[in-house]
Amino acid sequence: MAANLLYNQSLLSVDQISKEKAELILDTARQMRELVKSKGSGDSLKGKVVTALFYEPSSRTFASFITAAQRLGAGFLPLQGMTYSSVAKGENLADTVRTFASYSDCIVIRHPEVGSAKIAADFSPKPVINAGDGVGEHPTQALLDLCTIADHFKNIGNLEVTMVGDLLNGRTVHSLSKLLSMYPAMKINLVSPQLLQMPKEFISLLEKRKVKVSQSETLDKVIGSTDILYVTRVQKERFTDLTSYEKLKHHYIITTKIANQMKKQAIIMHPFPRVGEIEMDVDLDPRAAYIKDQIPNGMYVRMALLQLILLP
Ligand code: CP
């Protein structure tokens, strides 16, 4: 068993994840999947408490962290929306984080501002896990996405990944593209409207790491060779001008006709929530991995992360 390099460490960005750490997390997540399937729960984190401090809406990340803690026997402090905490009275992030760190062993934070998880970690004496910081990163989503990809493809290198939708504001694609750049001979096709292109710093980083990157506004030329189609929602909450959002929100809709142009062994992923980018009929396609694989993997990967961060 590899040394636990995650113990007592914050997880703020996928930049902290080496191949060795990724393998450890994925191996542990597979053990968690077996644990849940065989016994439902365990008690390895009995006596530990996890705070979930969510300043932005969430269904999957919030609920999967809470259930991950529960299934390992930990207690949890669920704070969502902040209406009933002292944040509503104007308390700053540093004081909030220091307060909850004194009651618990780990803080999972979602916040609308880029860099907020790092600020939280600077003030917290306990490890902090970034559960999404504005348009910045979503490292635990990228890890569950990697787990899903590893479940479907024996070798993660040499894959052609097409990311489509709001690549400007989508933190999931920011984190996932960086994480995938660790693997050899990856090709990443970035498909978006001009206004929602992947930020240049991410493209430069991918190219520096020898990822083959293509950019286009349509799926036509890449759909047939794609191994993984990663669809994203246009992020309404990041728009200051709702007229632009209305024009762009359904720029891409994945239909069964489009899915049928894909390889037989390809998969279709989406971090969810979806708001019309993939038609419901596509859910019946065996290549649709977003409900049957990504969502449950979210809990197994977060169980693995809590275990690895909280236990030596
Ligand atoms: N993928 C994801 O972060 O979903 P939630 O916003 O529901 O947590």
mmCIF file of N, CA and C in Angstrom, residues 42 105 151 205:
data_model
loop_
_atom_site.group_PDB
_atom_site.id
_atom_site.type_symbol
_atom_site.label_atom_id
_atom_site.label_comp_id
_atom_site.label_asym_id
_atom_site.label_seq_id
_atom_site.Cartn_x
_atom_site.Cartn_y
_atom_site.Cartn_z
ATOM 1 N N GLY A 42 -19.321 1.660 7.386
ATOM 2 C CA GLY A 42 -18.240 1.229 8.281
ATOM 3 C C GLY A 42 -18.111 2.225 9.421
ATOM 4 N N ASP A 105 -13.119 18.276 12.511
ATOM 5 C CA ASP A 105 -11.778 17.799 12.125
ATOM 6 C C ASP A 105 -11.410 18.155 10.693
ATOM 7 N N ASP A 151 -12.930 3.568 -14.638
ATOM 8 C CA ASP A 151 -13.844 2.412 -14.643
ATOM 9 C C ASP A 151 -14.141 1.940 -16.070
ATOM 10 N N LEU A 205 -1.332 25.909 -20.342
ATOM 11 C CA LEU A 205 -0.829 24.861 -19.441
ATOM 12 C C LEU A 205 -0.946 23.480 -20.090
#
